[in-house]
XYZ file of C-alpha atoms in Angstrom:
760
model
C 36.722 10.952 16.758
C 33.467 12.122 14.489
C 33.212 12.977 11.190
C 30.278 14.593 8.917
C 28.994 15.164 5.723
C 26.712 18.059 4.174
C 22.528 17.102 3.683
C 20.537 17.999 1.205
C 18.788 21.400 2.269
C 15.193 19.693 1.477
C 15.635 17.612 4.403
C 14.906 20.767 6.498
C 11.022 19.616 6.325
C 11.652 16.273 7.960
C 10.796 18.037 10.859
C 7.517 18.920 10.353
C 6.115 15.217 8.817
C 8.808 13.104 10.561
C 6.433 11.886 13.746
C 4.304 9.999 10.808
C 7.334 8.165 9.999
C 7.957 5.018 10.152
C 10.797 3.676 12.228
C 12.771 2.808 8.674
C 14.899 6.006 9.212
C 18.068 6.393 11.814
C 21.978 5.910 12.177
C 25.146 7.639 13.853
C 29.008 6.248 11.953
C 32.926 7.764 12.929
C 34.943 7.336 9.335
C 37.922 6.182 11.560
C 39.252 3.128 9.881
C 39.192 -0.556 12.410
C 41.791 -2.575 10.443
C 44.491 -4.362 12.646
C 42.373 -2.670 15.836
C 42.599 -5.038 19.249
C 38.686 -5.934 18.414
C 39.419 -6.941 14.706
C 39.623 -10.828 14.233
C 42.607 -11.820 12.500
C 41.749 -15.466 11.274
C 44.221 -15.781 7.388
C 46.456 -13.127 5.763
C 44.621 -14.475 2.751
C 40.982 -13.737 3.783
C 39.697 -10.579 2.725
C 37.846 -8.621 5.424
C 34.305 -8.405 5.721
C 32.197 -5.302 6.416
C 28.393 -6.071 7.450
C 25.970 -2.784 6.376
C 22.801 -2.681 8.383
C 20.364 0.231 7.389
C 16.839 1.888 9.105
C 13.669 -0.074 9.169
C 12.112 0.027 13.417
C 10.808 -3.359 13.487
C 11.682 -4.426 9.691
C 15.243 -4.083 11.600
C 14.533 -7.556 13.650
C 15.576 -9.562 9.794
C 19.343 -8.351 10.476
C 19.309 -10.718 13.593
C 17.577 -13.765 10.695
C 20.744 -12.780 8.834
C 23.181 -12.463 11.381
C 21.809 -16.248 12.320
C 22.974 -17.818 8.352
C 26.197 -16.026 8.643
C 27.163 -17.503 11.225
C 25.868 -20.787 10.216
C 27.684 -20.310 6.841
C 30.811 -19.829 9.399
C 30.909 -15.904 7.802
C 33.033 -13.587 10.575
C 31.864 -10.084 10.233
C 35.320 -7.926 10.766
C 33.504 -4.423 11.056
C 29.929 -3.217 10.931
C 28.672 -0.012 10.352
C 24.698 0.597 11.228
C 21.551 2.842 11.112
C 18.328 3.157 13.492
C 17.833 -0.346 13.935
C 20.801 -1.335 11.912
C 22.879 0.328 14.675
C 21.021 -1.458 17.529
C 21.577 -4.782 16.106
C 24.668 -4.181 14.929
C 26.287 -2.860 18.412
C 24.704 -5.690 20.090
C 26.466 -7.522 18.285
C 29.653 -5.279 18.395
C 29.084 -5.850 21.898
C 29.861 -9.740 21.552
C 26.401 -11.392 21.782
C 25.277 -13.683 19.329
C 22.839 -13.788 17.037
C 20.918 -16.483 18.849
C 21.361 -14.478 21.963
C 19.768 -11.273 19.997
C 17.334 -13.031 19.369
C 16.520 -14.181 22.957
C 16.020 -10.607 23.446
C 14.203 -9.336 20.652
C 11.611 -12.264 20.998
C 11.124 -12.079 24.664
C 11.227 -8.304 25.401
C 7.613 -6.571 25.684
C 8.282 -3.824 23.738
C 5.532 -1.724 25.017
C 7.727 -1.443 28.219
C 10.578 -0.905 26.670
C 9.251 2.679 24.111
C 7.331 3.283 27.775
C 9.867 6.240 29.419
C 7.532 5.655 32.764
C 8.858 3.240 35.233
C 6.198 0.433 36.257
C 3.329 1.769 38.025
C 4.913 -0.522 40.893
C 8.427 1.457 40.908
C 6.597 4.936 40.960
C 6.600 7.203 44.397
C 3.672 7.092 46.570
C 2.889 10.470 46.016
C 2.787 9.777 41.418
C 0.406 6.586 42.343
C -2.207 8.603 43.703
C -1.821 11.406 41.695
C -2.610 8.371 39.248
C -5.700 8.536 40.654
C -7.574 10.882 39.652
C -6.242 12.585 36.603
C -6.928 9.768 33.646
C -5.101 11.184 31.238
C -1.083 9.936 30.557
C 0.459 12.682 29.276
C 1.218 15.805 31.148
C 1.676 19.252 29.359
C 5.002 21.288 30.238
C 4.404 24.968 32.265
C 7.608 27.155 31.548
C 6.947 31.305 31.160
C 3.060 31.267 30.747
C 3.842 29.078 27.762
C 2.727 24.788 27.613
C 5.218 23.543 26.052
C 5.337 20.055 24.412
C 7.194 17.332 24.573
C 10.123 16.843 22.176
C 8.827 13.411 21.207
C 6.399 11.111 22.190
C 8.792 8.840 23.918
C 11.606 10.135 25.656
C 13.870 6.618 25.738
C 14.152 6.463 29.102
C 12.699 2.407 29.427
C 14.784 1.650 26.061
C 17.987 3.330 26.880
C 18.582 1.359 30.220
C 17.352 -1.970 28.298
C 19.916 -1.106 26.152
C 22.529 0.226 29.189
C 22.055 -3.194 31.030
C 23.325 -5.470 27.501
C 25.876 -3.658 27.097
C 27.717 -4.153 30.915
C 30.290 -6.561 29.387
C 31.992 -3.849 27.198
C 31.040 -0.994 29.138
C 34.156 0.013 29.661
C 35.667 0.463 26.119
C 35.163 3.720 25.144
C 36.699 3.440 21.463
C 34.306 0.733 19.172
C 37.468 -0.425 17.828
C 38.149 -2.072 20.298
C 34.983 -3.806 21.282
C 34.906 -7.794 20.191
C 33.754 -6.500 16.964
C 34.716 -3.077 15.296
C 31.405 -1.186 15.127
C 30.071 2.246 13.652
C 26.958 3.757 14.258
C 24.708 6.883 12.128
C 23.365 9.260 13.517
C 22.378 13.477 12.136
C 22.890 16.335 13.606
C 19.216 17.846 14.548
C 20.851 21.371 14.049
C 22.966 21.376 11.320
C 21.426 18.554 9.002
C 25.061 16.649 9.302
C 25.932 12.904 9.497
C 27.659 12.466 12.649
C 29.587 8.475 12.374
C 30.362 7.229 15.993
C 32.910 5.490 16.709
C 34.034 6.039 20.196
C 32.246 7.101 23.750
C 29.658 5.176 25.059
C 28.147 2.389 22.859
C 24.008 2.854 24.461
C 24.120 6.100 23.656
C 25.186 5.708 20.618
C 22.731 2.656 19.610
C 20.064 4.938 21.001
C 20.822 7.960 19.242
C 20.749 6.517 15.622
C 17.079 4.883 16.770
C 15.888 8.849 17.609
C 12.827 9.371 14.637
C 12.208 12.727 15.623
C 8.938 13.034 16.652
C 8.830 9.611 17.589
C 11.838 9.420 20.270
C 13.159 12.943 21.522
C 16.554 13.705 19.944
C 19.677 12.860 22.157
C 22.550 15.177 23.582
C 25.456 13.310 22.864
C 28.984 14.848 23.240
C 28.095 18.477 23.087
C 25.203 18.031 19.783
C 21.977 16.575 19.443
C 21.341 13.876 17.512
C 18.406 12.458 15.776
C 18.079 9.598 13.843
C 20.783 8.658 11.686
C 18.511 7.465 8.610
C 17.860 10.998 7.689
C 21.420 11.657 6.312
C 22.500 8.574 5.757
C 19.834 5.173 5.606
C 22.635 2.185 4.285
C 25.781 4.118 5.386
C 28.183 1.674 2.803
C 31.174 3.976 2.877
C 31.487 4.284 6.392
C 31.981 0.777 6.329
C 34.411 1.042 3.451
C 36.237 3.717 5.775
C 36.881 0.439 8.569
C 39.770 -1.116 6.144
C 37.162 -3.699 4.601
C 37.870 -5.988 1.556
C 34.449 -6.941 0.776
C 30.718 -5.643 1.753
C 27.792 -7.311 2.864
C 24.642 -5.234 3.285
C 21.520 -5.627 4.540
C 18.589 -3.021 3.406
C 15.130 -3.437 5.215
C 13.940 -0.116 4.382
C 10.226 0.869 3.705
C 9.336 -0.144 -0.342
C 7.371 3.556 -1.594
C 3.494 2.783 -1.869
C 1.105 2.961 -5.470
C -0.403 5.866 -6.165
C -3.878 4.368 -5.056
C -2.802 3.772 -0.907
C -1.350 7.719 -1.004
C -4.893 9.127 0.703
C -4.441 11.397 3.902
C -1.755 13.898 4.793
C -0.140 11.396 7.129
C 0.669 8.535 4.359
C 1.945 10.886 1.611
C 4.567 12.725 4.045
C 5.904 9.569 5.095
C 6.303 9.106 1.238
C 7.159 11.805 0.571
C 9.678 11.171 3.349
C 10.878 8.091 2.253
C 11.305 9.270 -1.235
C 14.427 11.736 -0.074
C 16.034 8.507 2.287
C 15.553 6.463 -1.164
C 17.694 8.241 -2.819
C 20.670 8.283 -0.307
C 20.164 4.809 -0.576
C 20.268 4.725 -3.583
C 23.805 6.303 -3.733
C 25.094 4.145 -1.164
C 23.934 0.997 -2.920
C 25.218 2.398 -6.233
C 29.063 2.121 -5.509
C 29.028 -1.903 -4.362
C 30.505 -3.774 -6.488
C 30.734 -7.332 -8.092
C 32.252 -8.627 -4.903
C 29.754 -7.584 -2.727
C 26.726 -8.734 -1.208
C 23.251 -6.807 -0.848
C 20.633 -8.570 0.921
C 16.919 -7.569 0.575
C 14.577 -9.566 2.746
C 10.990 -9.670 0.624
C 9.729 -7.347 3.446
C 6.152 -6.563 1.994
C 4.397 -4.368 3.739
C 5.218 -5.026 6.874
C 5.261 -2.330 9.476
C 8.101 -0.223 11.048
C 5.968 0.333 14.389
C 4.615 -3.553 14.644
C 7.171 -5.012 17.237
C 4.434 -8.081 17.253
C 6.016 -9.369 13.929
C 9.881 -9.612 15.365
C 10.003 -13.562 14.999
C 8.344 -13.133 11.518
C 10.648 -10.640 9.821
C 13.527 -12.519 11.602
C 12.259 -15.659 9.738
C 12.384 -13.589 6.973
C 15.483 -12.270 7.166
C 16.866 -16.035 7.596
C 14.637 -16.741 4.587
C 16.898 -14.099 2.376
C 20.209 -14.708 3.927
C 19.689 -18.479 2.612
C 19.449 -17.016 -1.175
C 23.004 -15.915 -1.041
C 24.201 -18.875 0.175
C 26.245 -19.118 -3.078
C 28.233 -15.686 -3.116
C 28.386 -16.396 1.116
C 30.081 -19.640 0.926
C 33.453 -17.464 -0.837
C 33.467 -16.147 2.690
C 33.479 -19.100 4.236
C 36.698 -20.519 6.811
C 36.905 -23.413 8.071
C 35.437 -24.809 11.974
C 38.521 -23.677 13.363
C 38.901 -20.485 12.468
C 35.487 -20.150 13.344
C 35.507 -21.087 16.504
C 38.968 -19.019 17.401
C 37.045 -16.277 16.197
C 33.831 -17.128 18.133
C 35.560 -17.189 21.464
C 37.984 -14.232 20.381
C 34.456 -12.264 20.664
C 33.039 -14.225 24.041
C 36.735 -13.028 25.748
C 36.582 -9.491 25.072
C 33.267 -9.445 27.375
C 33.923 -9.095 31.239
C 32.199 -9.060 33.769
C 31.062 -5.789 34.915
C 33.626 -3.730 37.007
C 34.194 -2.357 40.806
C 33.233 1.053 40.842
C 35.461 2.806 43.132
C 33.926 6.539 42.491
C 30.397 7.941 41.721
C 29.737 11.196 39.938
C 27.151 13.569 38.118
C 28.281 14.546 34.335
C 28.585 18.436 33.391
C 24.991 19.964 33.677
C 23.601 17.173 36.181
C 25.007 18.800 39.058
C 21.846 19.179 40.780
C 21.502 15.697 40.928
C 24.982 15.530 42.602
C 23.085 15.039 46.252
C 21.012 13.015 45.634
C 23.091 11.057 43.255
C 25.391 10.862 46.849
C 22.597 10.089 49.124
C 21.369 7.042 46.611
C 24.622 5.201 44.989
C 27.442 6.329 47.916
C 26.739 2.819 49.591
C 28.041 1.180 46.038
C 31.331 2.467 45.667
C 34.077 -0.292 46.857
C 31.528 -2.972 45.524
C 30.811 -4.551 41.853
C 28.999 -2.856 39.469
C 25.286 -5.041 40.165
C 23.245 -4.033 37.166
C 20.042 -5.129 39.260
C 21.226 -1.965 41.944
C 21.774 0.108 39.791
C 18.426 -0.169 37.226
C 16.170 -0.340 41.026
C 18.238 2.456 42.171
C 17.351 4.644 38.851
C 13.904 4.293 38.833
C 14.128 5.214 42.406
C 15.274 8.836 41.365
C 13.652 8.599 38.140
C 9.816 7.593 39.560
C 9.818 10.635 41.413
C 8.971 12.579 38.531
C 10.240 16.469 36.888
C 13.039 14.022 34.807
C 13.703 13.172 30.918
C 15.732 10.872 30.886
C 18.021 9.902 33.530
C 21.502 7.497 32.432
C 24.651 6.335 33.809
C 27.867 5.185 31.968
C 31.245 3.483 33.506
C 34.036 5.844 33.295
C 37.955 6.030 34.295
C 41.144 3.600 33.475
C 42.119 0.126 33.573
C 43.259 -0.190 37.579
C 40.347 2.712 39.079
C 36.505 2.792 37.323
C 33.513 4.821 38.146
C 29.601 5.700 37.944
C 28.646 8.853 35.537
C 25.339 9.544 35.971
C 23.315 11.723 33.192
C 20.369 13.894 34.219
C 18.399 16.059 32.490
C 15.778 17.776 34.034
C 12.245 18.010 32.188
C 12.533 19.602 29.222
C 8.930 20.405 29.346
C 8.644 21.254 33.329
C 10.002 20.788 36.209
C 5.906 22.858 36.096
C 3.905 20.813 34.415
C -0.349 20.314 33.638
C -2.263 16.918 34.094
C -5.858 16.240 33.577
C -8.747 14.165 34.119
C -12.607 12.872 32.477
C -14.624 10.606 33.769
C -18.105 10.814 32.410
C -21.066 7.760 33.323
C -24.578 7.826 30.962
C -27.156 4.482 32.016
C -29.010 4.740 28.822
C -31.965 6.122 31.028
C -31.277 9.850 30.881
C -29.303 10.046 33.851
C -25.699 10.569 33.692
C -22.386 12.873 34.795
C -19.776 14.041 34.410
C -16.323 15.578 35.929
C -13.396 17.932 33.833
C -10.114 18.578 36.025
C -7.018 19.901 35.483
C -4.301 20.235 38.169
C -0.562 22.958 37.730
C 2.165 21.324 39.439
C 4.932 23.463 40.601
C 7.544 21.055 41.081
C 11.343 21.519 43.086
C 10.105 24.149 45.282
C 12.187 23.514 48.018
C 15.156 21.437 47.977
C 14.009 18.898 49.051
C 11.689 18.290 46.221
C 8.907 20.764 47.474
C 5.878 20.462 45.067
C 2.546 23.610 44.806
C -0.276 21.782 43.816
C -3.631 23.173 42.232
C -6.623 21.632 41.149
C -8.847 23.021 39.444
C -12.837 20.855 38.824
C -15.676 21.572 37.541
C -19.364 19.138 36.730
C -21.275 17.240 40.016
C -17.578 17.695 42.023
C -16.457 20.827 41.627
C -13.599 22.684 43.555
C -10.699 24.798 43.807
C -8.373 23.459 46.083
C -4.357 23.932 46.728
C -1.843 21.983 48.723
C 1.906 22.448 49.307
C 3.431 18.652 50.057
C 6.753 19.458 51.408
C 9.356 16.867 52.605
C 11.036 17.702 55.851
C 14.943 15.980 54.496
C 15.364 14.678 50.881
C 14.875 10.615 51.139
C 13.114 10.918 54.875
C 10.119 9.820 54.129
C 8.805 12.698 56.232
C 6.516 15.161 54.577
C 3.764 17.865 56.106
C 1.313 18.990 53.941
C -1.267 22.241 54.796
C -4.193 22.706 52.308
C -7.009 24.127 51.494
C -10.028 23.659 49.164
C -13.675 24.739 47.929
C -15.559 22.391 47.354
C -19.769 21.848 45.562
C -21.238 18.563 44.831
C -24.161 16.563 43.996
C -25.678 14.182 46.488
C -28.861 12.456 45.524
C -31.628 10.684 47.590
C -33.306 8.227 46.464
C -36.607 5.547 47.332
C -35.668 2.493 45.078
C -34.559 2.795 42.128
C -35.854 5.972 41.894
C -34.501 9.820 43.006
C -36.431 11.381 45.613
C -34.510 14.392 45.596
C -30.723 16.362 45.312
C -29.030 18.270 47.620
C -26.006 20.678 46.837
C -23.405 20.626 49.322
C -21.004 23.358 49.698
C -18.350 23.048 51.979
C -14.652 25.135 52.551
C -11.724 23.285 54.436
C -8.140 24.146 55.200
C -6.007 21.661 57.267
C -2.525 20.789 57.983
C -1.680 16.969 56.946
C 1.338 15.287 58.487
C 3.069 11.917 57.494
C 6.170 9.530 56.820
C 6.067 6.688 53.280
C 7.969 4.084 53.359
C 9.539 3.999 49.828
C 7.906 3.751 46.812
C 5.501 1.049 48.418
C 3.165 2.784 51.667
C 2.232 5.197 53.495
C 0.882 6.253 56.930
C -0.923 9.967 57.132
C -2.865 11.796 60.093
C -4.483 15.413 59.589
C -7.080 17.172 60.837
C -8.912 20.048 59.278
C -11.475 22.543 59.671
C -14.414 22.359 57.621
C -17.660 24.830 57.051
C -20.371 24.899 54.587
C -24.011 24.142 53.965
C -26.559 22.200 52.018
C -29.628 23.167 50.097
C -32.512 21.120 48.496
C -31.404 21.586 44.662
C -34.589 19.071 43.346
C -37.608 17.736 45.799
C -40.292 18.867 47.728
C -39.477 20.285 51.219
C -42.094 18.863 52.893
C -41.700 15.660 51.340
C -41.682 14.356 55.489
C -39.017 11.655 53.714
C -36.711 13.427 53.584
C -33.848 13.746 55.782
C -32.733 16.371 55.879
C -34.308 20.433 55.922
C -34.245 21.957 52.506
C -31.316 24.351 53.887
C -28.688 24.149 56.973
C -25.355 24.694 57.529
C -22.608 22.815 60.043
C -19.186 24.140 60.754
C -16.904 20.598 61.778
C -13.539 19.556 62.983
C -12.348 16.526 61.194
C -9.652 14.090 62.218
C -8.066 11.274 60.615
C -5.573 8.272 60.009
C -4.944 6.993 57.188
C -2.079 3.433 56.376
C -2.054 2.934 52.864
C -0.687 0.053 51.212
C 0.593 0.249 47.348
C 2.145 -2.139 44.965
C -0.290 -2.626 42.251
C 1.049 -3.180 38.818
C -1.771 -0.522 37.132
C -4.819 1.206 38.779
C -6.876 0.736 35.488
C -6.891 -2.913 34.439
C -3.713 -4.501 37.075
C -2.475 -7.653 36.054
C -1.033 -8.244 39.088
C -0.007 -7.246 42.941
C -2.430 -5.207 45.864
C -3.084 -2.310 47.454
C -4.856 -1.557 50.613
C -6.108 1.112 52.538
C -7.629 1.474 56.325
C -8.502 4.689 57.693
C -10.140 5.803 60.859
C -11.823 9.437 61.001
C -13.827 10.946 62.888
C -16.399 14.608 62.957
C -16.262 16.683 66.113
C -18.395 20.170 67.521
C -20.567 19.543 64.346
C -22.596 22.809 64.821
C -25.345 22.869 62.178
C -25.856 19.052 61.748
C -25.497 18.140 65.673
C -23.925 14.776 64.271
C -20.519 13.335 65.919
C -18.991 10.253 63.974
C -16.556 7.537 64.029
C -15.851 5.868 60.681
C -13.259 3.233 59.821
C -13.533 1.908 56.238
C -11.636 -0.822 54.490
C -10.145 -1.399 50.574
C -8.285 -4.084 49.120
C -7.730 -4.925 45.950
C -5.965 -7.614 44.120
C -4.868 -8.952 41.074
C -2.979 -12.562 39.263
C -2.955 -13.160 35.615
C -2.458 -16.235 34.021
C -1.017 -15.095 30.109
C -3.651 -12.824 28.902
C -6.443 -13.760 31.760
C -6.605 -11.890 35.094
C -8.661 -12.738 38.176
C -9.127 -9.712 40.333
C -10.482 -10.165 43.609
C -11.406 -6.396 44.963
C -13.357 -5.573 48.933
C -15.064 -2.227 50.817
C -16.415 -1.985 54.234
C -17.555 1.056 56.525
C -18.771 1.405 60.089
C -20.183 4.130 61.855
C -19.138 3.826 65.581
C -22.600 5.347 66.641
C -25.527 3.719 66.897
C -27.542 6.815 64.928
C -26.108 8.939 61.784
C -28.770 10.624 59.438
C -26.888 13.399 57.880
C -26.375 12.596 53.941
C -22.724 13.667 54.286
C -21.136 11.171 56.346
C -23.789 8.048 54.793
C -22.198 5.206 52.832
C -23.188 5.275 49.244
C -24.148 1.668 46.881
C -25.214 0.756 43.587
C -23.519 1.495 39.927
C -20.987 -0.115 37.937
C -18.930 -2.445 39.659
C -21.058 -1.701 43.049
C -24.159 -3.306 42.650
C -24.021 -3.488 38.801
C -27.394 -4.284 38.625
C -28.942 -0.954 40.887
C -28.703 3.200 39.746
C -25.894 4.515 41.311
C -25.728 6.074 44.922
C -29.177 3.766 45.380
C -28.030 2.713 48.398
C -27.285 4.403 51.519
C -26.398 3.998 55.165
C -24.291 4.358 57.679
C -22.445 0.236 56.937
C -21.627 -1.081 54.213
C -19.249 -3.777 52.631
C -18.794 -5.510 48.880
C -16.805 -8.033 47.513
C -16.582 -8.202 44.362
C -14.786 -10.721 42.444
C -13.477 -10.046 37.938
C -12.140 -11.959 35.388
C -10.991 -10.506 32.590
C -8.921 -11.271 29.751
C -7.214 -8.990 27.073
C -8.987 -9.768 23.472
C -6.875 -6.996 21.431
C -4.814 -4.452 20.762
C -5.898 -0.585 18.956
C -2.435 -0.468 17.473
C 0.957 -1.823 17.026
C 4.159 -0.788 19.476
C 3.976 2.041 22.029
C 0.175 3.356 20.806
C -1.317 -0.006 21.687
C -4.521 0.713 23.054
C -5.086 -2.762 25.173
C -9.102 -4.504 24.997
C -10.624 -6.360 27.120
C -13.670 -8.408 28.034
C -14.748 -9.556 31.235
C -17.554 -9.905 34.022
C -17.816 -9.304 37.718
C -20.006 -11.104 40.607
C -20.912 -8.300 43.476
C -22.599 -9.095 46.531
C -22.979 -6.335 49.377
C -25.381 -4.233 50.952
C -26.068 -0.872 53.104
C -27.383 -1.056 56.694
C -28.429 1.039 59.518
C -27.735 -0.786 62.194
C -25.143 -3.357 62.230
C -26.922 -5.717 64.051
C -28.740 -5.973 60.594
C -25.579 -7.159 58.922
C -25.839 -10.322 58.000
C -24.994 -13.062 54.635
C -29.424 -13.291 54.584
C -29.806 -9.800 53.241
C -26.976 -9.484 51.197
C -27.316 -8.250 47.315
C -26.047 -10.453 44.577
C -25.031 -8.788 41.434
C -23.137 -9.393 38.824
C -21.256 -8.180 35.355
C -19.903 -8.488 32.291
C -18.405 -5.245 30.281
C -16.150 -4.585 27.416
C -13.032 -2.034 28.551
C -10.374 -0.352 26.620
C -7.416 1.483 28.615
C -6.870 4.390 26.607
C -4.526 7.365 27.223
C -7.930 9.043 28.322
C -8.180 6.754 30.844
C -10.232 3.307 30.893
C -13.468 3.806 29.027
C -16.049 0.566 29.881
C -19.400 -0.882 27.871
C -21.337 -2.436 30.673
C -24.918 -4.234 31.598
C -25.125 -5.312 35.137
C -27.761 -7.682 37.006
C -29.140 -8.242 40.240
C -30.720 -11.496 41.920
C -34.322 -9.567 41.648
C -34.439 -8.862 37.628
C -33.322 -5.275 37.772
C -30.952 -4.611 34.857
C -29.059 -1.732 33.929
C -26.572 -0.309 31.111
C -23.449 2.301 31.322
C -21.224 4.078 29.618
C -18.011 4.731 31.369
C -15.455 6.788 31.361
C -12.858 6.466 34.723
C -12.278 4.605 37.245
C -14.991 3.013 39.584
C -13.822 1.140 42.635
């Protein structure tokens, strides 16, 4: 049952400023009495019923855990909990039967970056999404619908956070009445359409907590029971009235709200906007605090200016909560019970948590019908078995990792005799069509620079088997317009065909030593067909054929120079074939910490009419990484071999030189029909550019490189391998990896680099 209360009209401006708001505001509640409910611990007829009120506050809300620890130590049982935002999360977990120490262990061990990240870990993405990430660096796609670009409803959709909360509350997943939880519970949210406070006391516990934490502009709103819900702190950040409505005699209030800033700190638009919001929330909170009686207890941890966003301070804030609760020890002692009563209270809470039930059926919620076939295909084998959280998590990740969804969630439904899984799939509110962007820049501080800027338009779900139509446009040293149709032959079968066509122009440098001898512009028009099979999300085998027509012309250089390998203009017409195997379990494409990635390919060029070249080439690329805390070792190797004995076509020669490709040499200053290079990299994470999900990891590292190109395979030997090294500072930004580096070689050459983009 839900109830609503009107909110002052001034809060209508919040949608414009909440992106700058600290998480000090959300909640959801249901004004339904909890007295005499099965979840309530009836310890003594003469003991006052105690209600706990937990306010919003983002990372500052970790102080609630410290207060709960002291309450347990002092043997103060809690009969009802009302929470907002982070208070709803901590309160909901405690209400589910977890102890304060359990919650502390969870909160201090969580990787909050992962919890606030929507995309699954890279190793769990489909291979197609992994391949897309290699070229299109900007991490945030923009939706396209009816010719309009759509921005996301929040910086975070909350998929990772929802799944984390779902796993933690599975032992009480069968309890749809919050009064039947180990401790009766209410959560507070705000109806985004009306501004009313929404009190949740029944339904799905996970979605209630998640909705209460949805600070607008930061988290996407949560749709629940027909309402669009956001942060409850906007309407009621300290829900004292809701706790009293649950039939308690005394309330313990924990206020972790953010204090108002002094005038000297009000120096920017975001800070001023945040201050205005804090004032509005504070007025509501003060009205609630004014209702406290002398018997009630107010705990306000001394959090100072601790950030609501920085979840790296969780352990410190928990300790502050403990200290504040100890400061109220005298008042709390009056609510203490004896050891035996406290043990009965703890045992009653623990006994209410049950193992996950057996799943008898799987269905999709209303509004998710289009995903019914996928649900039936992926989850039907789970029926008749006990719900396995790990298996469910893997299946959800598999579907979500394909893209096209804002969220994919599940919950337990049924009665005492028959339980099932209900799947809730929300299509991408920006899509299904979207744009992605790529950018790469390189400068060696010697007047040599290159750039490429790219945009990709994806029309997703164009067939019932999740086909895609992809169009790329790129300008720079490689300019192109291309399009392809990715057509799975059957849903989840792995088999696909992909017709494609592309028109490309690129620069090819010819160097003599480290000096530019000439530069060619190569133009090609190609069309072809690929056919292959994807092995889950880790591998693919693909074969293809294409026809390619084109020409090259001398752009810079002397046509009469006898050192140039080509005439000033020539055309070609070829048939190209390839077979490629790809394995990819790498956790990150920019700065990998674990996993491996490898490709092995044969490619052939036939019937060349202009260059009069025929070639068969085999290439191998490998990258593996392993981490020890903040330190990472990575090994990479690449090699290419031309089976023919003589090859001069500049289109088919392998290049080396540049950052992490013999770092002491100019980019692409070595070319040949055969090459090999090995790299050993070490990098350490030395800092983060911002708190919580705004982190920009920064790394300091070095590389050792050994390799060369050879005109004949018989020339390849360890004695003529070039040995290089580099030192670099790298940042993993939302635009892609950025490096500032210097490279050295064994001959005393040195190069400097400013680099945006991937290097190998």
